[in-house]
Short mmCIF file of C-alpha atoms in Angstrom, two decimals:
data_model
loop_
_atom_site.label_atom_id
_atom_site.label_comp_id
_atom_site.label_asym_id
_atom_site.label_seq_id
_atom_site.Cartn_x
_atom_site.Cartn_y
_atom_site.Cartn_z
CA MET A 1 14.99 0.56 -11.94
CA ASP A 2 16.28 2.48 -8.92
CA TYR A 3 13.80 1.06 -6.42
CA ILE A 4 14.97 3.31 -3.58
CA ALA A 5 14.28 6.44 -5.61
CA PHE A 6 11.01 4.87 -6.70
CA ALA A 7 10.07 4.21 -3.07
CA ASP A 8 10.93 7.81 -2.26
CA ARG A 9 8.40 8.94 -4.88
CA PHE A 10 5.82 6.64 -3.34
CA VAL A 11 6.45 8.03 0.14
CA ALA A 12 6.21 11.60 -1.14
CA ALA A 13 2.89 10.78 -2.78
CA HIS A 14 1.29 8.74 0.01
CA TYR A 15 3.14 9.54 3.25
CA PRO A 16 4.68 13.00 2.85
CA LYS A 17 4.77 13.51 6.63
CA ALA A 18 6.73 10.30 7.32
CA SER A 19 9.96 10.91 9.20
CA ILE A 20 11.28 7.39 8.58
CA ALA A 21 10.93 5.17 5.52
CA VAL A 22 12.85 1.94 4.94
CA VAL A 23 12.68 -0.58 2.10
CA GLY A 24 12.99 -4.18 3.26
CA GLY A 25 12.62 -7.69 1.89
CA SER A 26 13.97 -8.93 -1.43
CA THR A 27 14.14 -5.41 -2.85
CA ALA A 28 16.54 -4.32 -0.12
CA ARG A 29 18.64 -7.48 -0.58
CA GLY A 30 18.79 -7.16 -4.36
CA GLU A 31 17.02 -10.51 -4.73
CA ARG A 32 13.77 -9.51 -6.44
CA THR A 33 11.86 -12.13 -8.40
CA ARG A 34 9.14 -11.83 -11.02
CA THR A 35 6.41 -11.62 -8.37
CA SER A 36 8.26 -9.56 -5.77
CA ASP A 37 6.49 -6.61 -4.24
CA ILE A 38 8.23 -3.75 -2.43
CA ASP A 39 8.15 -4.05 1.35
CA LEU A 40 8.12 -0.60 2.90
CA LEU A 41 8.17 0.48 6.54
CA VAL A 42 7.03 4.05 7.23
CA ILE A 43 6.94 5.77 10.61
CA GLY A 44 5.76 9.25 11.49
CA ASP A 45 3.32 11.45 13.33
CA ALA A 46 0.03 12.19 11.56
CA ILE A 47 0.57 9.69 8.74
CA LEU A 48 -2.49 7.62 9.72
CA PRO A 49 -6.14 8.53 10.39
CA ASP A 50 -6.88 9.90 13.86
CA GLY A 51 -6.66 7.26 16.55
CA GLN A 52 -4.92 4.71 14.35
CA ILE A 53 -1.41 3.70 15.39
CA GLY A 54 -0.60 1.08 12.78
CA ALA A 55 -1.71 -0.31 9.44
CA ALA A 56 -0.58 -2.94 6.95
CA LEU A 57 -1.83 -2.44 3.42
CA THR A 58 -1.14 -3.30 -0.20
CA VAL A 59 -0.93 -0.39 -2.65
CA ASP A 60 -0.47 -0.25 -6.42
CA PHE A 61 1.79 2.61 -7.48
CA GLU A 62 2.88 3.19 -11.07
CA GLY A 63 2.50 -0.49 -11.91
CA GLU A 64 4.39 -1.83 -8.87
CA VAL A 65 2.90 -3.32 -5.70
CA PHE A 66 3.93 -1.94 -2.31
CA GLU A 67 3.38 -3.88 0.91
CA VAL A 68 3.28 -1.02 3.38
CA PHE A 69 3.70 -1.23 7.15
CA ALA A 70 2.79 2.21 8.50
CA TYR A 71 3.04 3.26 12.15
CA SER A 72 2.98 6.22 14.44
CA PRO A 73 6.11 6.29 16.64
CA THR A 74 4.20 4.83 19.59
CA GLY A 75 2.48 2.35 17.29
CA PHE A 76 5.79 1.07 15.99
CA THR A 77 7.04 0.53 19.54
CA GLU A 78 3.86 -1.33 20.49
CA TRP A 79 3.86 -3.62 17.45
CA ALA A 80 7.62 -4.17 17.58
CA GLU A 81 7.42 -5.24 21.21
CA ARG A 82 4.54 -7.56 20.36
CA SER A 83 6.49 -9.18 17.52
CA VAL A 84 9.55 -9.59 19.73
CA ALA A 85 7.39 -11.34 22.35
CA GLN A 86 6.19 -13.70 19.59
CA HIS A 87 9.83 -14.24 18.51
CA ARG A 88 9.07 -13.05 14.95
CA PRO A 89 10.17 -9.38 14.84
CA VAL A 90 9.52 -8.81 11.14
CA ILE A 91 9.20 -5.03 11.31
CA VAL A 92 12.26 -4.78 13.54
CA HIS A 93 14.32 -6.66 10.97
CA MET A 94 12.97 -4.31 8.30
CA LEU A 95 13.95 -1.28 10.36
CA VAL A 96 17.46 -2.48 11.18
CA GLU A 97 18.40 -4.34 8.00
CA GLY A 98 16.51 -2.45 5.29
CA VAL A 99 17.68 0.30 2.98
CA PRO A 100 16.80 3.82 4.19
CA VAL A 101 14.62 6.06 2.07
CA ARG A 102 14.09 8.67 4.76
CA GLY A 103 15.56 8.75 8.23
CA GLY A 104 18.50 10.79 9.39
CA ASP A 105 19.06 11.02 13.16
CA ASP A 106 15.59 9.65 13.98
CA LEU A 107 16.32 6.45 12.09
CA ASP A 108 19.82 6.14 13.56
CA ARG A 109 18.47 6.39 17.11
CA LEU A 110 15.71 3.87 16.47
CA ARG A 111 18.08 1.45 14.76
CA GLY A 112 20.52 1.69 17.62
CA LYS A 113 17.82 0.79 20.13
CA TRP A 114 16.32 -2.12 18.21
CA SER A 115 19.65 -3.50 16.98
CA GLU A 116 20.41 -4.35 20.60
CA THR A 117 17.14 -6.26 20.82
CA LEU A 118 17.86 -8.25 17.67
CA ASP A 119 21.41 -9.01 18.76
CA ALA A 120 20.21 -10.25 22.15
CA GLY A 121 17.95 -12.85 20.53
CA PRO A 122 14.57 -14.10 21.76
CA GLU A 123 13.75 -14.57 25.43
CA VAL A 124 11.90 -17.86 25.85
CA ASP A 125 10.90 -19.17 29.26
CA GLU A 126 10.99 -22.83 30.24
CA HIS A 127 7.21 -23.19 30.23
CA GLU A 128 6.95 -22.08 26.61
CA LEU A 129 9.76 -24.42 25.59
CA GLY A 130 7.99 -27.18 27.48
CA PHE A 131 4.74 -26.44 25.68
CA ARG A 132 6.50 -26.50 22.33
CA ARG A 133 8.02 -29.89 23.19
CA TYR A 134 4.58 -31.08 24.30
CA VAL A 135 3.04 -30.12 20.94
CA ILE A 136 5.88 -31.73 18.98
CA THR A 137 5.58 -34.93 21.04
CA ASP A 138 1.87 -35.10 20.23
CA VAL A 139 2.26 -34.44 16.50
CA LEU A 140 5.25 -36.79 16.28
CA ASP A 141 3.23 -39.66 17.74
CA ASP A 142 0.42 -38.90 15.29
CA LEU A 143 2.93 -39.00 12.43
CA ARG A 144 4.33 -42.36 13.51
CA ASP A 145 0.82 -43.82 13.83
CA ALA A 146 -0.73 -42.37 10.67
CA THR A 147 -1.27 -44.60 7.64
CA ASP A 148 -3.29 -42.30 5.36
CA PRO A 149 -0.84 -40.65 2.90
CA LEU A 150 -2.53 -37.24 3.06
CA GLU A 151 -2.54 -37.28 6.86
CA ARG A 152 1.12 -38.24 6.94
CA ASN A 153 2.10 -35.38 4.62
CA VAL A 154 0.12 -32.82 6.62
CA LEU A 155 1.59 -34.08 9.89
CA ALA A 156 5.10 -34.12 8.44
CA ALA A 157 4.79 -30.46 7.46
CA ALA A 158 3.44 -29.56 10.90
CA VAL A 159 6.12 -31.38 12.86
CA PHE A 160 8.89 -30.04 10.60
CA GLU A 161 7.76 -26.45 11.19
CA ARG A 162 7.40 -26.85 14.95
CA THR A 163 10.73 -28.64 15.28
CA ALA A 164 12.52 -26.01 13.20
CA GLU A 165 11.13 -23.33 15.50
CA LEU A 166 12.26 -25.23 18.58
CA MET A 167 15.75 -25.64 17.13
CA LEU A 168 16.00 -21.91 16.47
CA LEU A 169 14.66 -20.80 19.83
CA THR A 170 16.88 -23.14 21.83
CA ALA A 171 19.82 -21.78 19.83
CA GLY A 172 18.87 -18.20 20.70
CA ARG A 173 17.67 -17.41 17.18
CA TRP A 174 14.58 -15.62 15.92
CA ILE A 175 11.95 -17.65 14.09
CA GLY A 176 9.97 -16.83 10.95
CA THR A 177 6.95 -17.92 8.95
CA GLY A 178 6.66 -19.11 5.36
CA LYS A 179 9.85 -18.78 3.36
CA TYR A 180 11.57 -17.05 6.27
CA LEU A 181 11.52 -20.17 8.45
CA PRO A 182 13.96 -22.16 6.26
CA ARG A 183 16.06 -19.03 5.83
CA ARG A 184 16.35 -18.66 9.59
CA LEU A 185 16.93 -22.40 9.97
CA ARG A 186 19.94 -22.21 7.66
CA GLU A 187 21.63 -19.96 10.21
CA LEU A 188 22.23 -23.15 12.24
CA PRO A 189 25.02 -25.68 11.49
CA ALA A 190 24.40 -27.25 8.09
CA GLY A 191 24.69 -30.84 9.26
CA ARG A 192 22.06 -30.37 11.91
CA VAL A 193 19.69 -28.66 9.48
CA ASP A 194 20.20 -31.32 6.81
CA ALA A 195 19.43 -34.09 9.29
CA LEU A 196 15.93 -32.64 9.64
CA ALA A 197 15.41 -31.22 6.16
CA ASP A 198 16.67 -34.08 3.97
CA PRO A 199 14.13 -36.71 5.07
CA TYR A 200 11.37 -34.12 4.93
CA LEU A 201 12.27 -33.23 1.34
CA ARG A 202 12.51 -36.91 0.38
CA GLY A 203 9.13 -37.65 1.92
CA ASP A 204 10.77 -40.21 4.22
CA HIS A 205 8.44 -39.77 7.16
CA ASP A 206 10.00 -42.47 9.32
CA ALA A 207 13.45 -40.88 9.02
CA LEU A 208 11.91 -37.47 9.66
CA ALA A 209 10.28 -38.80 12.83
CA ASP A 210 13.65 -40.11 14.00
CA ALA A 211 15.27 -36.72 13.33
CA VAL A 212 12.51 -34.96 15.25
CA GLU A 213 12.95 -37.38 18.13
CA HIS A 214 16.65 -36.53 18.18
CA GLU A 215 15.93 -32.79 18.32
CA LEU A 216 13.37 -33.34 21.08
CA LEU A 217 16.02 -35.15 23.09
CA SER A 218 18.48 -32.31 22.51
CA ALA A 219 15.89 -29.82 23.80
CA GLY A 220 15.18 -31.82 26.96
CA GLY A 221 13.13 -34.78 25.78
CA ARG A 222 9.52 -35.65 25.17
CA VAL A 223 6.82 -33.88 27.18
CA GLN A 224 3.51 -35.57 27.77
CA VAL A 225 2.05 -36.89 31.04
CA GLY A 226 1.90 -34.30 33.79
CA PHE A 227 2.48 -31.21 31.69
CA VAL A 228 0.12 -28.36 32.61
CA ARG A 229 -0.78 -26.12 29.69
#
């Protein structure tokens, strides 16, 4: 199937006034799986009910599922800035890296602006990094002390996720959730990633704790007594 032409039919049917439409995700990358939906970003004036500047919705269209992110121009700016501040600019990545369905000069201008933001990487102040180290220190100690197998597995997952985020942010990289976190993590040197990931995958919680301790030290060390949240 030509999914770009298919997406164009969807836009014509549901968002005929959209000035920009971009397919993102696995469809754009040519990596669809059996359960893949079609991620679609649409931007335009008067494409949403009065007063609404953004919406995320799931739509069935001719037997395929679309995950739609729809915004007015001002709504896209507001939500994009919010996602950048959270260091997870999902819709910005869609805009810049996706496959255009509609766009022209409007899309080119918007991509030019937000490409600079993506290239610059996240801005993280020292207090946030300190707070992240504080949380990791706390969860790490809980992991080392835990004896219940279920607790240890839950804590291992939590400390892996938080440490991976810290590694990315201190390297000037964007973070992600779910499957996008390991994908972002693999942008870092393989040896460093493996040192954290291998014990986690083996279920070796003691080795994972040691790897987390090493990453904490690289980021400035443990944070505990005296830290003001």
